[in-house]
Coordinates of C-alpha atoms in Angstrom, one line a residue:
M1 CA 24.3 20.9 -105.7
E2 CA 25.5 24.6 -105.6
K3 CA 24.3 25.1 -102.2
D4 CA 26.2 21.9 -101.1
I5 CA 29.3 23.2 -102.5
I6 CA 28.9 26.6 -100.8
S7 CA 28.3 25.1 -97.5
A8 CA 31.4 22.9 -97.8
E9 CA 33.4 26.0 -98.5
I10 CA 32.1 27.9 -95.4
V11 CA 32.7 25.0 -93.3
Q12 CA 36.3 24.6 -94.6
K13 CA 37.0 28.4 -94.0
L14 CA 35.7 28.3 -90.6
F15 CA 37.0 25.0 -89.2
G16 CA 40.0 24.3 -91.6
K17 CA 42.4 26.1 -89.3
K18 CA 43.6 24.7 -86.1
E19 CA 42.8 27.9 -84.1
V20 CA 39.5 29.7 -83.9
E21 CA 39.4 33.3 -82.5
L22 CA 36.4 34.9 -81.0
R23 CA 36.2 38.8 -80.4
V24 CA 34.3 39.5 -77.2
K25 CA 32.9 42.9 -75.6
V26 CA 34.2 43.7 -72.3
V27 CA 31.5 45.4 -70.1
P28 CA 32.7 47.9 -67.6
P29 CA 31.5 47.6 -64.1
G30 CA 28.4 49.3 -63.0
R31 CA 29.8 50.6 -59.8
C32 CA 33.1 51.2 -57.8
P33 CA 34.0 48.0 -56.0
Q34 CA 35.8 50.0 -53.4
C35 CA 33.4 53.0 -52.6
G36 CA 30.1 51.9 -54.7
C37 CA 30.2 55.0 -56.9
R38 CA 28.3 54.7 -60.0
R39 CA 30.0 57.4 -62.1
M40 CA 32.9 55.4 -63.4
H41 CA 34.4 56.7 -66.6
K42 CA 37.1 55.8 -69.2
H43 CA 40.6 56.5 -68.2
G44 CA 43.8 56.5 -70.1
M45 CA 42.6 55.5 -73.4
V46 CA 45.1 55.0 -76.2
K47 CA 44.0 54.8 -80.0
D48 CA 46.4 52.2 -81.0
T49 CA 45.8 50.0 -77.9
P50 CA 46.8 46.3 -78.9
V51 CA 44.3 43.6 -78.9
R52 CA 44.7 40.9 -76.1
K53 CA 44.2 37.3 -76.9
V54 CA 44.1 34.4 -74.5
L55 CA 43.4 30.5 -75.0
D56 CA 39.9 29.7 -73.7
S57 CA 39.0 26.2 -74.5
I58 CA 39.5 23.1 -76.7
V59 CA 36.4 22.3 -79.0
A60 CA 36.5 19.3 -81.5
G61 CA 40.3 19.5 -81.6
K62 CA 40.5 23.3 -82.3
L63 CA 42.0 25.7 -79.9
V64 CA 39.5 28.5 -79.2
Y65 CA 41.0 32.0 -78.4
I66 CA 39.1 34.9 -77.2
S67 CA 40.3 38.6 -78.0
W68 CA 39.2 41.8 -76.8
V69 CA 40.5 45.5 -76.6
P70 CA 41.6 46.4 -73.0
F71 CA 40.5 49.7 -71.3
R72 CA 40.5 51.1 -68.0
V73 CA 37.8 53.0 -66.1
K74 CA 38.5 55.3 -63.0
C75 CA 36.3 56.2 -60.1
P76 CA 36.0 60.1 -59.5
A77 CA 35.2 59.7 -56.0
C78 CA 38.0 57.5 -54.7
G79 CA 40.3 57.6 -57.6
K80 CA 40.5 53.6 -58.0
T81 CA 41.3 52.6 -61.4
I82 CA 40.2 49.4 -62.8
T83 CA 41.4 47.5 -65.9
C84 CA 38.5 45.9 -67.6
R85 CA 38.8 42.4 -69.0
P86 CA 36.4 39.4 -69.7
E87 CA 35.3 37.4 -66.9
G88 CA 37.5 34.5 -66.0
V89 CA 40.8 36.2 -67.1
Q90 CA 43.6 37.0 -64.9
P91 CA 45.9 39.9 -65.3
W92 CA 48.8 39.0 -67.7
A93 CA 47.5 35.4 -68.2
R94 CA 47.7 33.6 -71.4
L95 CA 45.2 31.2 -70.6
S96 CA 41.8 32.0 -69.0
D97 CA 40.3 29.9 -66.3
N98 CA 38.2 28.0 -68.5
A99 CA 41.2 26.9 -70.5
I100 CA 43.1 25.9 -67.3
R101 CA 40.0 23.7 -66.5
A102 CA 40.2 22.1 -69.8
V103 CA 43.8 21.4 -69.5
V104 CA 43.4 19.9 -66.1
A105 CA 40.4 17.8 -67.3
C106 CA 42.8 16.3 -70.2
L107 CA 45.4 15.5 -67.5
K108 CA 43.1 13.1 -65.9
T109 CA 43.6 10.6 -68.6
L110 CA 46.6 11.8 -70.6
N111 CA 50.2 12.6 -69.6
Y112 CA 52.0 15.6 -69.8
A113 CA 53.5 15.2 -73.3
S114 CA 50.1 14.3 -74.8
V115 CA 48.2 17.4 -73.4
A116 CA 51.1 19.7 -74.6
D117 CA 50.5 18.3 -78.1
L118 CA 46.9 18.5 -78.0
T119 CA 46.8 22.3 -76.8
G120 CA 50.0 23.6 -78.6
L121 CA 51.5 24.6 -75.0
N122 CA 55.0 23.7 -73.8
R123 CA 55.2 20.4 -71.9
N124 CA 56.7 22.4 -68.8
R125 CA 54.0 24.8 -69.2
V126 CA 51.3 22.2 -68.7
W127 CA 53.4 20.7 -65.8
R128 CA 53.4 24.0 -64.0
L129 CA 49.8 24.6 -64.6
A130 CA 49.1 21.0 -62.9
Q131 CA 51.5 22.0 -59.9
K132 CA 49.8 25.4 -59.4
H133 CA 46.2 24.7 -59.9
V134 CA 45.7 21.1 -58.6
G135 CA 45.5 20.4 -55.0
T136 CA 46.5 17.3 -52.9
G137 CA 43.5 16.6 -50.8
I138 CA 39.9 17.2 -49.8
M139 CA 38.7 17.6 -46.3
P140 CA 35.6 15.6 -45.2
E141 CA 32.5 17.5 -43.8
S142 CA 32.8 18.2 -40.1
G143 CA 30.4 16.9 -37.7
T144 CA 29.1 14.1 -40.0
P145 CA 30.1 10.5 -39.1
V146 CA 32.4 9.2 -41.8
V147 CA 34.0 5.8 -42.6
L148 CA 37.6 6.1 -43.9
T149 CA 39.8 3.6 -45.5
L150 CA 43.7 3.7 -46.2
D151 CA 46.1 1.5 -48.2
E152 CA 49.5 1.9 -49.5
A153 CA 50.4 2.6 -53.2
S154 CA 53.9 2.2 -54.7
Y155 CA 55.8 5.3 -55.9
R156 CA 59.1 3.7 -57.0
H157 CA 60.0 0.0 -56.3
N158 CA 59.8 -0.2 -52.3
D159 CA 58.9 3.6 -51.8
Y160 CA 55.3 3.7 -50.8
T161 CA 52.7 6.5 -50.4
C162 CA 49.5 6.3 -48.7
V163 CA 46.1 6.6 -50.3
V164 CA 43.2 7.8 -47.9
G165 CA 39.6 7.4 -49.1
E166 CA 36.0 8.1 -47.7
L167 CA 33.5 5.2 -47.8
S168 CA 30.7 6.8 -46.1
P169 CA 28.6 9.0 -46.5
T170 CA 30.2 9.4 -50.0
K171 CA 32.7 7.3 -51.8
R172 CA 35.7 9.4 -52.8
L173 CA 39.3 9.8 -52.6
L174 CA 40.4 12.3 -49.8
T175 CA 44.1 12.5 -50.3
I176 CA 47.5 10.7 -51.1
L177 CA 50.2 11.1 -48.2
E178 CA 53.8 11.6 -49.2
D179 CA 54.7 8.1 -47.5
D180 CA 53.3 5.4 -45.4
L181 CA 55.2 6.1 -42.3
V182 CA 53.0 5.8 -39.1
S183 CA 54.0 9.5 -38.1
T184 CA 52.8 10.8 -41.5
I185 CA 49.6 8.9 -41.1
E186 CA 49.1 9.9 -37.5
N187 CA 49.7 13.7 -38.3
Y188 CA 47.1 13.6 -40.8
L189 CA 44.6 11.8 -38.6
R190 CA 45.1 14.6 -35.8
E191 CA 44.7 17.3 -38.5
L192 CA 41.2 15.8 -39.3
K193 CA 40.4 15.7 -35.8
R194 CA 41.5 19.2 -35.2
R195 CA 39.1 20.3 -38.0
G196 CA 36.0 18.8 -36.4
V197 CA 35.9 15.6 -38.6
V198 CA 34.0 12.7 -36.7
V199 CA 35.4 9.2 -37.7
E200 CA 32.8 6.3 -37.1
A201 CA 35.1 3.6 -38.5
F202 CA 38.2 2.8 -40.3
V203 CA 38.8 -0.1 -42.8
I204 CA 42.5 -1.1 -42.9
D205 CA 44.7 -4.2 -43.7
M206 CA 46.1 -6.2 -41.1
K207 CA 48.8 -3.8 -40.0
D208 CA 49.1 -3.4 -36.3
A209 CA 51.0 -0.3 -36.5
W210 CA 48.1 1.3 -38.5
R211 CA 45.5 0.1 -35.9
R212 CA 47.5 1.6 -33.0
A213 CA 47.9 4.9 -34.7
I214 CA 44.2 5.1 -35.4
K215 CA 43.2 4.2 -31.8
R216 CA 45.8 6.9 -30.5
V217 CA 43.9 9.6 -32.5
F218 CA 40.3 8.3 -32.6
P219 CA 39.8 5.8 -29.6
E220 CA 36.2 5.8 -30.1
A221 CA 36.3 4.6 -33.9
K222 CA 35.8 1.1 -34.7
V223 CA 38.7 -0.5 -36.8
I224 CA 37.4 -3.0 -39.4
V225 CA 39.7 -5.5 -40.9
D226 CA 39.5 -5.9 -44.6
P227 CA 37.9 -9.5 -45.4
F228 CA 39.9 -9.7 -48.7
H229 CA 43.2 -9.5 -47.0
L230 CA 42.1 -11.7 -44.2
I231 CA 41.3 -14.7 -46.8
Q232 CA 44.5 -13.6 -48.8
D233 CA 46.5 -14.3 -45.4
A234 CA 44.6 -17.5 -45.1
N235 CA 45.6 -18.7 -48.5
R236 CA 49.1 -17.6 -48.2
R237 CA 49.4 -19.7 -44.9
L238 CA 47.8 -22.9 -46.7
D239 CA 49.9 -22.6 -49.6
E240 CA 53.3 -22.5 -47.3
A241 CA 51.9 -25.6 -45.6
R242 CA 51.3 -27.3 -49.0
K243 CA 55.0 -26.5 -49.8
V244 CA 56.4 -27.9 -46.6
E245 CA 54.3 -31.1 -47.3
R246 CA 55.5 -31.4 -50.8
D247 CA 59.1 -31.1 -49.8
A248 CA 58.8 -33.6 -47.0
T249 CA 57.2 -36.2 -49.0
K250 CA 58.4 -35.4 -52.5
V251 CA 54.8 -35.9 -53.8
S252 CA 53.4 -33.1 -55.9
V253 CA 50.4 -31.4 -54.0
P254 CA 47.9 -29.4 -56.2
R255 CA 47.3 -25.8 -55.1
Y256 CA 44.1 -24.8 -56.6
P257 CA 41.9 -27.2 -54.8
L258 CA 43.1 -25.7 -51.4
V259 CA 43.0 -22.0 -52.2
K260 CA 39.9 -21.9 -54.4
P261 CA 36.6 -21.4 -52.6
R262 CA 34.8 -24.6 -51.8
E263 CA 31.6 -23.7 -54.1
K264 CA 33.9 -22.9 -56.9
L265 CA 35.6 -26.2 -57.3
T266 CA 35.3 -28.3 -60.4
P267 CA 34.7 -32.2 -60.3
K268 CA 38.3 -32.7 -60.9
E269 CA 39.5 -30.4 -58.1
R270 CA 37.0 -32.0 -55.7
K271 CA 38.5 -35.3 -56.5
Q272 CA 42.0 -34.0 -55.9
L273 CA 40.8 -32.5 -52.5
D274 CA 39.6 -35.9 -51.4
Q275 CA 43.0 -37.5 -52.1
I276 CA 44.6 -34.7 -50.0
K277 CA 42.2 -35.3 -47.3
H278 CA 43.2 -39.0 -47.1
R279 CA 47.0 -38.5 -47.8
F280 CA 47.7 -35.3 -45.9
P281 CA 45.1 -35.0 -43.0
A282 CA 46.9 -32.1 -41.2
L283 CA 47.0 -30.1 -44.5
Y284 CA 43.2 -30.7 -45.0
E285 CA 42.6 -29.4 -41.3
L286 CA 44.1 -26.2 -42.3
Y287 CA 41.8 -26.1 -45.3
Q288 CA 38.9 -26.6 -43.3
L289 CA 40.0 -23.7 -40.9
K290 CA 40.1 -21.5 -44.1
E291 CA 36.5 -22.5 -45.3
D292 CA 35.4 -21.9 -41.7
L293 CA 36.9 -18.3 -41.6
R294 CA 35.1 -17.7 -44.9
D295 CA 31.9 -18.5 -43.3
I296 CA 32.6 -16.1 -40.5
V297 CA 33.5 -13.2 -42.8
R298 CA 30.2 -13.7 -44.6
C299 CA 28.3 -14.0 -41.6
N300 CA 25.6 -11.3 -40.9
D301 CA 24.7 -12.1 -37.4
E302 CA 27.0 -10.9 -34.7
S303 CA 26.2 -13.2 -31.9
R304 CA 26.4 -16.3 -34.3
A305 CA 29.7 -15.0 -35.5
Q306 CA 31.2 -14.7 -32.0
Q307 CA 30.2 -18.5 -31.5
L308 CA 31.6 -19.6 -34.7
L309 CA 34.8 -17.6 -34.0
T310 CA 35.2 -19.2 -30.7
R311 CA 34.9 -22.5 -32.0
W312 CA 37.4 -21.7 -34.9
L313 CA 40.1 -20.4 -32.4
I314 CA 39.6 -23.9 -30.4
N315 CA 40.1 -25.9 -33.6
A316 CA 43.0 -23.9 -34.7
D317 CA 44.8 -24.3 -31.2
N318 CA 44.3 -28.0 -31.5
A319 CA 45.2 -28.5 -35.1
Q320 CA 47.8 -31.0 -36.0
N321 CA 49.8 -28.7 -38.0
A322 CA 51.9 -26.1 -35.9
E323 CA 50.9 -23.4 -38.4
G324 CA 47.2 -23.7 -36.8
R325 CA 48.3 -22.3 -33.3
V326 CA 50.4 -19.4 -35.0
W327 CA 47.3 -18.6 -37.1
A328 CA 45.1 -18.8 -34.1
N329 CA 47.3 -16.2 -32.4
T330 CA 47.0 -13.7 -35.4
I331 CA 43.2 -14.1 -35.5
R332 CA 42.8 -13.7 -31.6
A333 CA 44.9 -10.4 -32.0
W334 CA 42.3 -9.1 -34.6
R335 CA 39.2 -10.7 -33.1
Q336 CA 37.5 -7.4 -32.5
E337 CA 38.2 -6.0 -35.8
L338 CA 36.7 -9.0 -37.5
L339 CA 33.6 -8.8 -35.3
N340 CA 33.3 -5.0 -36.3
L341 CA 33.1 -6.3 -39.8
V342 CA 30.2 -8.5 -39.0
H343 CA 28.6 -5.7 -36.8
F344 CA 28.4 -3.3 -39.8
T345 CA 27.5 -6.1 -42.3
A346 CA 24.3 -6.9 -39.9
Q347 CA 23.2 -3.3 -40.4
G348 CA 23.5 -3.6 -44.1
R349 CA 26.6 -1.6 -44.4
R350 CA 29.4 -3.9 -45.4
Y351 CA 32.8 -2.1 -45.6
T352 CA 35.9 -3.3 -47.5
N353 CA 38.9 -2.0 -49.0
G354 CA 37.6 -2.7 -52.4
Y355 CA 36.9 0.8 -53.3
I356 CA 40.6 2.0 -52.5
E357 CA 42.0 -1.0 -54.2
G358 CA 40.3 0.0 -57.3
K359 CA 41.7 3.6 -57.0
I360 CA 45.4 2.1 -56.5
A361 CA 44.9 0.1 -59.7
A362 CA 44.1 3.4 -61.4
I363 CA 47.0 5.2 -59.8
K364 CA 49.1 2.1 -61.4
M365 CA 47.7 2.8 -64.8
I366 CA 48.3 6.6 -64.4
K367 CA 51.9 5.6 -63.8
R368 CA 52.2 3.4 -66.8
I369 CA 50.8 6.0 -69.2
S370 CA 53.1 8.6 -67.8
F371 CA 56.3 6.4 -68.1
G372 CA 57.0 6.9 -64.5
F373 CA 57.5 9.9 -62.3
R374 CA 60.9 11.6 -61.1
N375 CA 59.2 14.1 -58.9
R376 CA 57.2 12.9 -56.0
M377 CA 54.7 15.8 -55.5
S378 CA 54.2 15.6 -59.3
F379 CA 53.2 12.0 -58.9
I380 CA 50.8 12.7 -56.1
K381 CA 49.0 15.4 -57.8
K382 CA 48.7 13.5 -61.1
A383 CA 47.4 10.3 -59.2
F384 CA 45.0 12.5 -57.1
L385 CA 43.6 14.2 -60.3
G386 CA 43.2 10.8 -62.3
C387 CA 41.3 9.2 -59.4
C388 CA 38.7 12.0 -58.9
S389 CA 35.2 12.1 -60.5
R390 CA 35.2 12.8 -64.2
T391 CA 32.2 15.4 -63.7
E392 CA 33.8 17.4 -60.8
I393 CA 37.4 18.3 -60.0
P394 CA 36.8 19.5 -56.3
Q395 CA 40.6 20.2 -55.7
L396 CA 41.0 22.6 -58.6
L397 CA 42.6 25.7 -57.2
I398 CA 41.3 28.5 -59.3

């Protein structure tokens, strides 16, 4: 019992405080970094030299400081004077490189105020650390063919940024551009080309301006249309046609039997779909076009996909509903990009925007826990930091 009481007292003495200080011994360099002389000697020693102390890490909620007595050494050959300090501590710094990494790692999941409360630092100090030590982009490896993707993420209301990611050979976020203007995207692509990056394919939404910008910079790259947005566009057209039929006939037309995949319909929804087939044949024809387009998107044979797509365009051009002909023109304009999707799917490499959409969802969560941003660059760096790997922060500028 006495042993247990003593152990508890020791633990309380060591870990009862919020701060823990560790005294470290500074080892002078073995040779002069300028001339290589090994006869370094102490220089300018003062008896009452104050002890230096910097924050080094955070362990179990405790702030761990390291302290040492600074001294200088001088080379007799070249006269160079060196101030000796622990490894990873910069001149006049109050945080070591290790502490900066810890603060940046906390910023991946916490806002600036929460990290300031955790570390005991000022909130503006935490903000300045992020602005100074966090970059805004990673450059892909040059020479290796890569598959890139991009999408837009909202900064504030209708003010958007552009998120660029890599799908192959590794999945990672590359950068967040300041806006989604075509000129900004094209300048970024030209910088990639200047640095020797080889782009094999590009996965994008159905945005013609982006497609033309990619072709101007990388004419040999294959542009792939994202299948999710392709089907989303089909459901939007089908729902608009449903609303027109509803307003014209004053009869309620259920939405879910039309927009849900055929294989996921419940018995009740199948019955509703049969009623739509007999009462609204033009609307049901658009539904058939949507399901046929889903079959093309899921196809893994390029020659069969070409046949199915040709048949689909003929059916859409001859549809009773005028929306079918408008829809056919859109798919005809994106025919090659759709076939590129099937081309890579046949090789066992199916590329979609799913990865970058997940990162955009993470960016929305970062905006929510940070209660919004007033500074665009602060938003970009915080979002980029939060979307990178937990085990590695490659853009840390130390």
